Coordinates of C-alpha atoms and ligand atoms in Angstrom, one line a residue:
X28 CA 83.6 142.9 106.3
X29 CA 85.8 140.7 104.6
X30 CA 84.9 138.6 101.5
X31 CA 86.3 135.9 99.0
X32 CA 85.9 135.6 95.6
X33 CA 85.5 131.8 93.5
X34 CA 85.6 132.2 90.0
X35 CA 83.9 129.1 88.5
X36 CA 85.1 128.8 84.6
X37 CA 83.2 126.5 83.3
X38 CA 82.4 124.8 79.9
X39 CA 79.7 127.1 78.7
X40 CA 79.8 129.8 81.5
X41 CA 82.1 131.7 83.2
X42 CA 80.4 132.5 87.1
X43 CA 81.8 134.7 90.0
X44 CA 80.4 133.7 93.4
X45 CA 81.3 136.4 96.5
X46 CA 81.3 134.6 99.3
X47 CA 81.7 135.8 103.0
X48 CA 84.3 134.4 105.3
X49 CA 81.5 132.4 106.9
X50 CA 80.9 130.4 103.8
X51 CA 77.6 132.2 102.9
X52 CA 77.0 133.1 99.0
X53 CA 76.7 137.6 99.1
X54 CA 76.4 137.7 95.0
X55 CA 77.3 135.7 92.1
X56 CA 76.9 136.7 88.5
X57 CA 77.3 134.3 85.1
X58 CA 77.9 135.0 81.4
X59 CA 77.8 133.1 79.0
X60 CA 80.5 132.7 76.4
X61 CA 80.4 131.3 72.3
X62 CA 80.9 128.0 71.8
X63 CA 83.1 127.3 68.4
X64 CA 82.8 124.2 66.0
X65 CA 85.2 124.6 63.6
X66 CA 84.6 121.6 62.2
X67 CA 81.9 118.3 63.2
X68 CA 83.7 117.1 66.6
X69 CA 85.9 120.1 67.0
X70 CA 85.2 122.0 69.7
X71 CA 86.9 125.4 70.5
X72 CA 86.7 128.7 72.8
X73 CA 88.2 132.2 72.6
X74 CA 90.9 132.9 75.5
X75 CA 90.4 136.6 74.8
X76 CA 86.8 135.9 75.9
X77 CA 87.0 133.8 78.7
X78 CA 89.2 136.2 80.1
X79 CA 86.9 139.0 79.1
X80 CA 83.8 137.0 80.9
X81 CA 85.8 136.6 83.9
X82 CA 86.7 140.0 84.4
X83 CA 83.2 141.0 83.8
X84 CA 81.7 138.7 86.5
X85 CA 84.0 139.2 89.2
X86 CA 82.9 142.9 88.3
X87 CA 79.4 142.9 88.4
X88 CA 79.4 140.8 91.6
X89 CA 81.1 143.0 93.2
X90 CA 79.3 146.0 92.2
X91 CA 75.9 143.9 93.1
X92 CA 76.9 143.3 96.6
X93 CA 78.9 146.8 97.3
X94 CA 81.7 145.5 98.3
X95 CA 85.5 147.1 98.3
X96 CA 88.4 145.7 96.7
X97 CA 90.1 146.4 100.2
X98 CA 87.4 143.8 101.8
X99 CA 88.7 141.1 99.6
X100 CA 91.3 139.0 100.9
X101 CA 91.1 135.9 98.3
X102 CA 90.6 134.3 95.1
X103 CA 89.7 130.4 94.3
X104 CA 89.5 129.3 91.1
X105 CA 87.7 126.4 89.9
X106 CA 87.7 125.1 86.1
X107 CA 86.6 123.0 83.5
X108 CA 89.4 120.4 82.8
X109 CA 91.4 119.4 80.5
X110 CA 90.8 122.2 78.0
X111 CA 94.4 123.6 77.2
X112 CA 95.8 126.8 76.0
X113 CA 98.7 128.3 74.5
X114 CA 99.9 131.6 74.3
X115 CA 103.1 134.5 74.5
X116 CA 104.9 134.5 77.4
X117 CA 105.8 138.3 76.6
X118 CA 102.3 139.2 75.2
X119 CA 99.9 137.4 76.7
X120 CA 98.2 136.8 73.4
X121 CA 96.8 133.5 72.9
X122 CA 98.2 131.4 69.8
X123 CA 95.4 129.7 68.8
X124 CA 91.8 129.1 70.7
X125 CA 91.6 126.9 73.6
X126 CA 90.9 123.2 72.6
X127 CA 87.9 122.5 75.0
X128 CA 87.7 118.8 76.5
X129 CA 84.8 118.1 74.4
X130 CA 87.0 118.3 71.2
X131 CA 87.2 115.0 69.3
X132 CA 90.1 116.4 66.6
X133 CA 92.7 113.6 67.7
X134 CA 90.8 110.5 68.1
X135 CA 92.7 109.5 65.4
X136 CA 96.3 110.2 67.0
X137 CA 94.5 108.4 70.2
X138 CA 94.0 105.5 68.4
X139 CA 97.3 105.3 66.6
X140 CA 98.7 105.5 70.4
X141 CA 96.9 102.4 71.6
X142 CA 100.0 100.0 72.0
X143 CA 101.2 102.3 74.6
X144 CA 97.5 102.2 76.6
X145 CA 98.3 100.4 79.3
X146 CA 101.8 102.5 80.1
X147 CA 99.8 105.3 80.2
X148 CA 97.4 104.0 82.4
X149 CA 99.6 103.0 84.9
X150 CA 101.9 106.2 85.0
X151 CA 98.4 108.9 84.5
X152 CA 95.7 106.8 86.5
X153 CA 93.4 107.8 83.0
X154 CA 92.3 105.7 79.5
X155 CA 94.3 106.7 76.3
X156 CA 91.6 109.1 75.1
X157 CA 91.6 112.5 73.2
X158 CA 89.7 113.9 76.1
X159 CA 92.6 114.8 78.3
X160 CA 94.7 117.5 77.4
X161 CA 98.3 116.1 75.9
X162 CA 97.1 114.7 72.7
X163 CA 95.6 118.3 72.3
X164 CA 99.1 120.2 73.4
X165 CA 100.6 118.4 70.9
X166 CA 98.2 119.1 68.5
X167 CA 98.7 123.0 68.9
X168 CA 102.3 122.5 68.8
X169 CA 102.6 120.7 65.4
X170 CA 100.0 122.9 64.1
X171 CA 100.5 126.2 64.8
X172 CA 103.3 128.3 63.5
X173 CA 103.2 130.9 66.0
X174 CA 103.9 128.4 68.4
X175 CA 106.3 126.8 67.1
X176 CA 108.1 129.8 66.7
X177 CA 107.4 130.8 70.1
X178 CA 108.9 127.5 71.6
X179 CA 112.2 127.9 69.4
X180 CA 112.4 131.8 71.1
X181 CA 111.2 130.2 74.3
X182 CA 108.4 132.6 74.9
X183 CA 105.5 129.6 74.9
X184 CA 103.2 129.2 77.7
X185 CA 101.0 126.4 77.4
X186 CA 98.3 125.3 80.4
X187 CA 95.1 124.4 81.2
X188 CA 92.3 127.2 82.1
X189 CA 93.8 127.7 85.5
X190 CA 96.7 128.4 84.6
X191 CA 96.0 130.6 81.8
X192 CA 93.5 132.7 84.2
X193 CA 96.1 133.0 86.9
X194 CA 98.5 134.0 84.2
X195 CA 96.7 136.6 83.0
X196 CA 95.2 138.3 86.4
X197 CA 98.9 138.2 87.7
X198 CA 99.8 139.9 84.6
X199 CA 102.4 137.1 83.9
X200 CA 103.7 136.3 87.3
X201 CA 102.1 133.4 88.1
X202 CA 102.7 130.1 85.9
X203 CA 101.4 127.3 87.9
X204 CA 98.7 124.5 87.9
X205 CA 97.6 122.5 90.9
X206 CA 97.7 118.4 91.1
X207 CA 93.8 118.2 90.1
X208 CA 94.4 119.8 86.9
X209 CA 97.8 118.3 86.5
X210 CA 95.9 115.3 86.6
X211 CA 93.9 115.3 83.9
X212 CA 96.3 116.5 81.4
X213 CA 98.0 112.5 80.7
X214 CA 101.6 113.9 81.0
X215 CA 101.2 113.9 85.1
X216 CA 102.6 111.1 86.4
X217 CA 100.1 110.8 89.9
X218 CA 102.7 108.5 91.3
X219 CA 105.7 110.2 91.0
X220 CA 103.6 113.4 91.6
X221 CA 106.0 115.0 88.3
X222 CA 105.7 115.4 84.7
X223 CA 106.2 112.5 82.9
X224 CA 109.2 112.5 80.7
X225 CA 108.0 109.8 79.2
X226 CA 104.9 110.9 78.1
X227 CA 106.2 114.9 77.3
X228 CA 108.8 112.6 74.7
X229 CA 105.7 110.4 73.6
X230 CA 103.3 113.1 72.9
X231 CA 106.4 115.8 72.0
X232 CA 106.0 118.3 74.6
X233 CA 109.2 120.0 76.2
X234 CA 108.8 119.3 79.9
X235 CA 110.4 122.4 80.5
X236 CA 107.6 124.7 79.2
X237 CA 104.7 123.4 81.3
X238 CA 103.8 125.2 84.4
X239 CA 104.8 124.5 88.2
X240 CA 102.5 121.9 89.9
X241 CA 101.4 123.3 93.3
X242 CA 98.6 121.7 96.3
X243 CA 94.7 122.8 95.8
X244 CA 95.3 124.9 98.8
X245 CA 98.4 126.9 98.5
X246 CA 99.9 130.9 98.0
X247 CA 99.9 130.6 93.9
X248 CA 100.7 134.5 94.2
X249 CA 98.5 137.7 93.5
X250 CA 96.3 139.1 91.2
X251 CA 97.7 142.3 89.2
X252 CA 96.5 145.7 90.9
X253 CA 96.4 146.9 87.2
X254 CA 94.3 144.4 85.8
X255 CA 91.8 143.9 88.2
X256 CA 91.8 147.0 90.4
X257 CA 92.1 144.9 93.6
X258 CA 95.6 142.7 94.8
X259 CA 94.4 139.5 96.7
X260 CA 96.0 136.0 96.5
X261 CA 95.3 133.1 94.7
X262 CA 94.5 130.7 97.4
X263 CA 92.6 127.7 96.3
X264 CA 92.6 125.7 92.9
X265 CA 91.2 122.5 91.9
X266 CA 89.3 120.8 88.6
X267 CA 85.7 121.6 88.6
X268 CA 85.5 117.9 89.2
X269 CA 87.7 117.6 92.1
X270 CA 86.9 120.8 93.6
X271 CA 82.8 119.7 94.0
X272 CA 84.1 116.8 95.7
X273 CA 86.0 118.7 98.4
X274 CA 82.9 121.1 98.2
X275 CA 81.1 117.9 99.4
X276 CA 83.3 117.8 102.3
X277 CA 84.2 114.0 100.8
X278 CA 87.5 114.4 103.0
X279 CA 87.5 110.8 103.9
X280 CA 88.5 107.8 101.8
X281 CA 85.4 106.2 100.7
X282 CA 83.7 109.2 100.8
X283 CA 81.9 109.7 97.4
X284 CA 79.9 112.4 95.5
X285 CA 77.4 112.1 92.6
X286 CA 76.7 115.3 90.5
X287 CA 73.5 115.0 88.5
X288 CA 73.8 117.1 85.6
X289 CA 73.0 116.3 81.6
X290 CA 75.5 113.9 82.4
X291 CA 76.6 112.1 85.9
X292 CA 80.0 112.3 87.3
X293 CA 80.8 110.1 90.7
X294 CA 84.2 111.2 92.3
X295 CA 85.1 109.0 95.1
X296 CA 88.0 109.7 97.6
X297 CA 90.5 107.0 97.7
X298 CA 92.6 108.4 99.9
X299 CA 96.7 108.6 100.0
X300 CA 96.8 105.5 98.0
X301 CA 96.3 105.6 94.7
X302 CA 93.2 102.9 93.7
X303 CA 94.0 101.0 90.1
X304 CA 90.3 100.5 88.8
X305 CA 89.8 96.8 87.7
X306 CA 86.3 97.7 86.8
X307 CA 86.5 100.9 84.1
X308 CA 87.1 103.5 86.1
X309 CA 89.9 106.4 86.0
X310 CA 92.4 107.3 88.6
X311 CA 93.2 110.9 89.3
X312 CA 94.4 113.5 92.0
X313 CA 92.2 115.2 94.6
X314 CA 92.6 118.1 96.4
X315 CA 95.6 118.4 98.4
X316 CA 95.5 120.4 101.0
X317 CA 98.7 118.9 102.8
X318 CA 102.0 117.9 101.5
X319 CA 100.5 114.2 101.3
X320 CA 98.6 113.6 98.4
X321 CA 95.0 112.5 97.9
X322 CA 93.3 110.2 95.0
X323 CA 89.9 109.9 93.5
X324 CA 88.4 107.3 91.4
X325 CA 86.3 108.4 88.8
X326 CA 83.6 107.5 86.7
X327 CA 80.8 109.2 84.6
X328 CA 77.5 108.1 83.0
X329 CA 76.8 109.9 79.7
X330 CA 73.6 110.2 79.7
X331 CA 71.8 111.4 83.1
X332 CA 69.2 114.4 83.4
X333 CA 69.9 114.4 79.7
X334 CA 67.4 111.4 79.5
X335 CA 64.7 113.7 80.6
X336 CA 64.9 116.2 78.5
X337 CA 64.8 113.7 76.1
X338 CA 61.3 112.7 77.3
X339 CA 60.3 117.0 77.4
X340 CA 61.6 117.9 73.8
X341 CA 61.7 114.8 71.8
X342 CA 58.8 112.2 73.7
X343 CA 56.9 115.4 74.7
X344 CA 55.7 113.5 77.6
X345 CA 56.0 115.8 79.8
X346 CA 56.4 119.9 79.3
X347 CA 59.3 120.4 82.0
X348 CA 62.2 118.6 83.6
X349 CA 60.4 118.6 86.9
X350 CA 57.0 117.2 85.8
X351 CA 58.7 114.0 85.7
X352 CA 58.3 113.0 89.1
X353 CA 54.9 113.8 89.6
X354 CA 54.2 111.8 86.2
X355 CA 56.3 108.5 87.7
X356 CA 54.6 109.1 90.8
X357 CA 51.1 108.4 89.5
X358 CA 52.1 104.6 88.6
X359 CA 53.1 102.2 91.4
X360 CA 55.8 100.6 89.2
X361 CA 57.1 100.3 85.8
X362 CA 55.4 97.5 85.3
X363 CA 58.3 96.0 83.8
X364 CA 59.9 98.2 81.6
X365 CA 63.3 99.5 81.6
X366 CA 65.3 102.0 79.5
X367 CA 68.3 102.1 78.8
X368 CA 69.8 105.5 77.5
X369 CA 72.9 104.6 75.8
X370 CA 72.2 107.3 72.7
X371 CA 76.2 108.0 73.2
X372 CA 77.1 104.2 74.1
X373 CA 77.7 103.9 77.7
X374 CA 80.5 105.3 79.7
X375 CA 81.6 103.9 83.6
X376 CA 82.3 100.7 84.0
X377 CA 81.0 99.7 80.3
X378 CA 83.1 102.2 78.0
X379 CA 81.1 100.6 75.3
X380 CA 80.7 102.9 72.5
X381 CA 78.3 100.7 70.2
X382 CA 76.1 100.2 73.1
X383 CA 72.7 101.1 71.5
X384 CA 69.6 102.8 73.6
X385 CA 66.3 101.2 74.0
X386 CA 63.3 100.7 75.9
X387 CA 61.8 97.1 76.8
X388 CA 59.1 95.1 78.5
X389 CA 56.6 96.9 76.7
X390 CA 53.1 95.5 76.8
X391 CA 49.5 97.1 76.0
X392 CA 49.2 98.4 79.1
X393 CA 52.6 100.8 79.2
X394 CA 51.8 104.1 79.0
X395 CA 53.8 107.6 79.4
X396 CA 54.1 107.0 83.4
X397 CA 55.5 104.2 82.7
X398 CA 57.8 105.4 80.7
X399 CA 59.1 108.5 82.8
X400 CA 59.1 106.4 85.8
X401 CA 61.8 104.1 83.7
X402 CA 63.7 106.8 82.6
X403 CA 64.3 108.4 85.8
X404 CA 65.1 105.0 87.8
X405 CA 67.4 104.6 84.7
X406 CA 69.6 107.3 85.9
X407 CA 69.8 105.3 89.3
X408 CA 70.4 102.3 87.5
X409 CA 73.6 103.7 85.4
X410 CA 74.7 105.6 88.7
X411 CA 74.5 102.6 90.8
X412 CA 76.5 100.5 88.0
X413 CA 79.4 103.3 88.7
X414 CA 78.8 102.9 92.5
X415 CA 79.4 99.0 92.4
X416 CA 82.3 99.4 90.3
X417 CA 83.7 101.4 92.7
X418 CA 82.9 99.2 95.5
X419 CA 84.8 96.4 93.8
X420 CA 87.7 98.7 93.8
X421 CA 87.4 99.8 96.8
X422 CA 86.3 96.4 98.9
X423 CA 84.0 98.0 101.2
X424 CA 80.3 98.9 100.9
X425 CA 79.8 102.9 100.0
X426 CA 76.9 103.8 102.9
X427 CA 76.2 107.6 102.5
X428 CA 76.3 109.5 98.9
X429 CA 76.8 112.9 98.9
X430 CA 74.3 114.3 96.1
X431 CA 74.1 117.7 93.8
X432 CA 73.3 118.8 90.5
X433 CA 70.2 120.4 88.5
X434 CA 68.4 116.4 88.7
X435 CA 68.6 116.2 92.9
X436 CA 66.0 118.5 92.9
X437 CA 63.3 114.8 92.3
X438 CA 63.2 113.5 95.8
X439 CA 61.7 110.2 93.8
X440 CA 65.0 110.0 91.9
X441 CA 66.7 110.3 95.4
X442 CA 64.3 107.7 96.9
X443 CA 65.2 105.2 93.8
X444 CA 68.8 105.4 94.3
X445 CA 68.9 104.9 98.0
X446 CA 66.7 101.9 97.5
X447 CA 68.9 100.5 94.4
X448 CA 71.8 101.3 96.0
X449 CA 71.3 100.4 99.3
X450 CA 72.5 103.7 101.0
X451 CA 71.8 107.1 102.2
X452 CA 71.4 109.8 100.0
X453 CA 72.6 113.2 101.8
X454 CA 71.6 116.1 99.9
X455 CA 73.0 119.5 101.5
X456 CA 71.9 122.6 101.7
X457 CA 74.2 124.5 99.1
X458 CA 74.1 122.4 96.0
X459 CA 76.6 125.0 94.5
X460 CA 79.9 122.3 95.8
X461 CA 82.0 123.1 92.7
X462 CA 82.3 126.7 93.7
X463 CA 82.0 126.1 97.6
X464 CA 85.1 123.6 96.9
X465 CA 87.9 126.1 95.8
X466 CA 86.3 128.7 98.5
X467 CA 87.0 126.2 100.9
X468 CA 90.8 125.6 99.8
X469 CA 91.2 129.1 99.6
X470 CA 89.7 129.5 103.2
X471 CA 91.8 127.3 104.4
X472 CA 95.1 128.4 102.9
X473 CA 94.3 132.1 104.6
X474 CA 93.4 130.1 108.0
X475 CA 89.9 131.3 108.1
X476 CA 89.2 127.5 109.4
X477 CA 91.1 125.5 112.0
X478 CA 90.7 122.2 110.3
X479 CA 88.3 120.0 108.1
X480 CA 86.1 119.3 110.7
X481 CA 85.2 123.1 111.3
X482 CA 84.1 123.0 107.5
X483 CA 82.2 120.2 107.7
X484 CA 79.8 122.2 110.0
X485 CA 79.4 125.4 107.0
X486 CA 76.9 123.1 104.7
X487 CA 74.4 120.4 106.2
X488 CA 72.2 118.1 104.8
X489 CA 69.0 119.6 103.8
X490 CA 67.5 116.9 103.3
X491 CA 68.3 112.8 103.1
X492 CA 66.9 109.4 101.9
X493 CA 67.3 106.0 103.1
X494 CA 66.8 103.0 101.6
X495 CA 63.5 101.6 101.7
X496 CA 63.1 98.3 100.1
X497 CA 64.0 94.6 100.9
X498 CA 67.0 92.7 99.2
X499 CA 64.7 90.7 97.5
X500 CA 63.4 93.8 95.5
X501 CA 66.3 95.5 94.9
X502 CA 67.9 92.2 93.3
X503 CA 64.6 91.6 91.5
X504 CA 65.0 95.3 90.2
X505 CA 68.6 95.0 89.1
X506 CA 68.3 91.6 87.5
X507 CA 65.9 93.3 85.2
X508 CA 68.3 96.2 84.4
X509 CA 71.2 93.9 83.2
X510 CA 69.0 92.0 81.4
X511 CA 68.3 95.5 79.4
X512 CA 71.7 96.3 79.6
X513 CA 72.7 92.8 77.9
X514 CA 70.0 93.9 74.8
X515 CA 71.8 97.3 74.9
X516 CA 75.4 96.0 74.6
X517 CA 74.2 93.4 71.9
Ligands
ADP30 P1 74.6 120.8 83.7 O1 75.5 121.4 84.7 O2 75.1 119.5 83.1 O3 74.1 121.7 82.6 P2 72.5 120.9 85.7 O4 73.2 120.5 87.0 O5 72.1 122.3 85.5 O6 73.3 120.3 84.4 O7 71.2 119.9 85.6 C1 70.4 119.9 84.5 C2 69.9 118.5 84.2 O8 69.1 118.1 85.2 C3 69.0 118.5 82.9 O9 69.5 117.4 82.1 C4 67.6 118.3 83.4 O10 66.9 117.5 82.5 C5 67.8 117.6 84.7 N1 66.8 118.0 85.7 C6 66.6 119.3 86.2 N2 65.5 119.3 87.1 C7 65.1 118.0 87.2 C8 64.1 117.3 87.9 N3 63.3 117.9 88.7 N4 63.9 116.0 87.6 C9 64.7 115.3 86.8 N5 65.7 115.9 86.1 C10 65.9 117.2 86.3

């Protein structure tokens, strides 16, 4: 038999899912990794053991499922974004931690940098923000001796997580990232498809040093023989983000994906042209699988399934996650009441920070049902705002949503959304798209699939939803959100 492996290396978790050349999952195994706060809004991880944590999954997957390292013929990577390292181009060793996403240490900087907002826009796709990676390269590089040292001796490496895991299971030979990563790291320009001189000079970072920017589906090179005990190639690379949309099959332009997670990310493919959002939303690259390249429009809701574990540990309303539905269920309506979960302000298309959360049309009669009910139609609600955005953008009506995620898992949250948003909801089979994304570029790079179409048939819809309701309710129903929106933004 012959297998591939997907590393998944996420924010909290590194995962290795062994899948066979039919798409099928044979063994997967996760560890978890620490979690650093230096400092309030610093966020950090050790290299040493994310590398360690990869090792030891793709390990124990293999050993779970018996399989030989001469019946694996690939690797795909997937990865949380953004997060950059740096570390010796002769030693390996990592200068300082990784900087994780998350990490709010130059929002400061950021802010400083605002008269130049709008050129970055244009030339990234993204919003000044400390979130992407160059404000964070540039950090490391005024900060920390070793690497400034290391620059001068030109022995400094500096990537995001993909490219410091290829780096390290080649055992140095590969040095590349791929245009979903690139993407994200505000000194891409997604135009040019290069790195931005004018953003390495704004943010001081020698263009020189950062690594080779290669398709999702490409030959990045092999793994080390001594390092892993197996030689395979690196086959298929994309942004966790990016790579659960192709894992969506969203191959189209228009084609869009909604992951339902503490939070809620909607990637939509936009196809070869890049999309300039006039309603909030972020422009980045896809996964390429051709020479032509392929752009996504982007937006995420802060708070999603986080709202109901709100209503588990803090309302105590319900005792788990999934008891939600049956409690919304028992109540024909919310009787009026909507809440709004801006406890972080609200992200896509808002991006208003001061946004404040809250709960109205309360009367006597509103009790806990009511309450879930409106928290899990909320998550529709902030969804659907994303979706219309990108409508706008787009000038066409989105018809079919591609779903996944721990919250897809309430059919009445699915219901609600087709009916607010006036499409099908297609929920497929294997909700695990991030990893099934870089097995498919990898797949396809070793020709294991003719063409998109033949992938298409590996996942189908398990189950879908269609809308329900009349215009006339579902206008009723969103004039009563912005209304509660309007209170929130107040
Ligand atoms: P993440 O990857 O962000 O950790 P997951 O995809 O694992 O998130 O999804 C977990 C989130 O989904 C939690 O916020 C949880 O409250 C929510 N969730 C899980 N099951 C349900 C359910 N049946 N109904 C509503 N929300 C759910």
């Amino acid at each position: 038999m012959k297998y591939i492996v997907v590393i998944d290396q996420g924010t909290t978790s590194s995962r290795a899912i062994l899948y066979d050349l039919d798409g099928k999952v044979v063994a997967q195994a996760q560890q978890e990794f620490k979690q650093i706060y230096p400092q309030p809004g610093w966020v950090e991880h050790d290299p040493i053991d994310i590398l360690s944590s990869v090792r030891s999954v793709i390990s124990t997957a293999l050993t779970e499922a018996r399989v030989k390292h001469s019946e694996l013929i690939g690797m795909g990577i997937t990865n949380q974004r953004e997060t950059v390292v740096a570390w010796d181009k002769i030693t390996g060793e990592p200068v300082y931690n990784a900087i994780v996403w998350q990490c709010r240490r130059t929002r400061n900087h950021c802010l400083e940098l605002k008269e130049y907002e709008h050129e970055i826009l244009k030339r990234t796709g993204l919003k000044l923000d400390s979130y992407f990676s160059a404000s964070k390269i540039e950090w490391i590089l005024k900060h920390v001796v070793q690497a400034q040292k290391l620059l001068t001796e030109q022995r400094l490496c500096i990537g995001t997580i993909d490219t410091y895991l290829m780096w390290q299971l080649s055992g140095g030979r590969i040095y590349k990232t791929d245009y979903t990563n690139a993407s994200r790291t505000m000194l891409y320009n997604i135009h040019k498809l290069e790195w931005d001189s004018y953003l390495c000079d704004m943010f001081e970072v020698p263009r020189q040093i950062l690594p080779q920017v290669c398709p999702s589906s490409d030959f990045y090179g092999n793994t080390d023989k001594e390092i892993l005990g197996f030689e395979v190639p690196i086959c298929g690379v994309a942004g966790d983000q990016q790579s659960a949309l192709f894992g969506q099959c969203c191959f189209t332009k228009g084609d869009l994906k909604v992951t339902y997670g503490t939070g809620c990310f909607l990637l939509m493919n936009t196809g070869d042209e890049p999309l300039s959002s006039k309603n909030g939303l972020i422009t980045s690259l896809g996964c390429q699988t051709t020479t032509t390249p392929s752009y996504v429009l982007e937006g995420s809701v802060f708070v999603g399934g986080a709202v109901i574990q709100w209503l588990r540990d803090e309302l105590k309303i319900i005792s788990s996650a999934a008891e939600s539905e049956a409690l919304a269920r028992t109540v024909s309506d919310t009787n009026g009441v909507y809440l709004v979960p801006a406890f972080v302000g609200l992200g896509a298309p808002y991006w208003n920070f001061e946004a404040e959360g809250l709960i109205t049309g309360i009367t006597r009669g509103t009790n806990r049902a009511h309450i879930a009910r409106a928290a899990l139609e909320a998550i529709a609600f902030e969804v659907n705002d994303v979706i219309t955005a990108m409508q706008k953008d787009l000038g066409v009506d989105i018809l079919t949503i591609e779903v996944d995620g721990g919250a897809v898992e309430n059919n009445f949250l699915m219901e609600f959304q087709a009916d607010i948003s006036n499409a099908t909801i297609a929920r497929p089979k294997n909700r695990e798209v991030t990893a099934l994304g870089a097995f498919y570029l990898a797949a396809l790079a070793l020709h294991i699939f003719d063409d998109l179409a033949e992938i298409k048939l590996k996942n189908p819809i398990e189950k879908s939803f269609s809308p329900r309701v009349t215009k006339e309710e579902r206008q009723n129903k969103l004039e009563g959100w912005n209304k509660a929106i309007k209170k929130s933004l107040l």
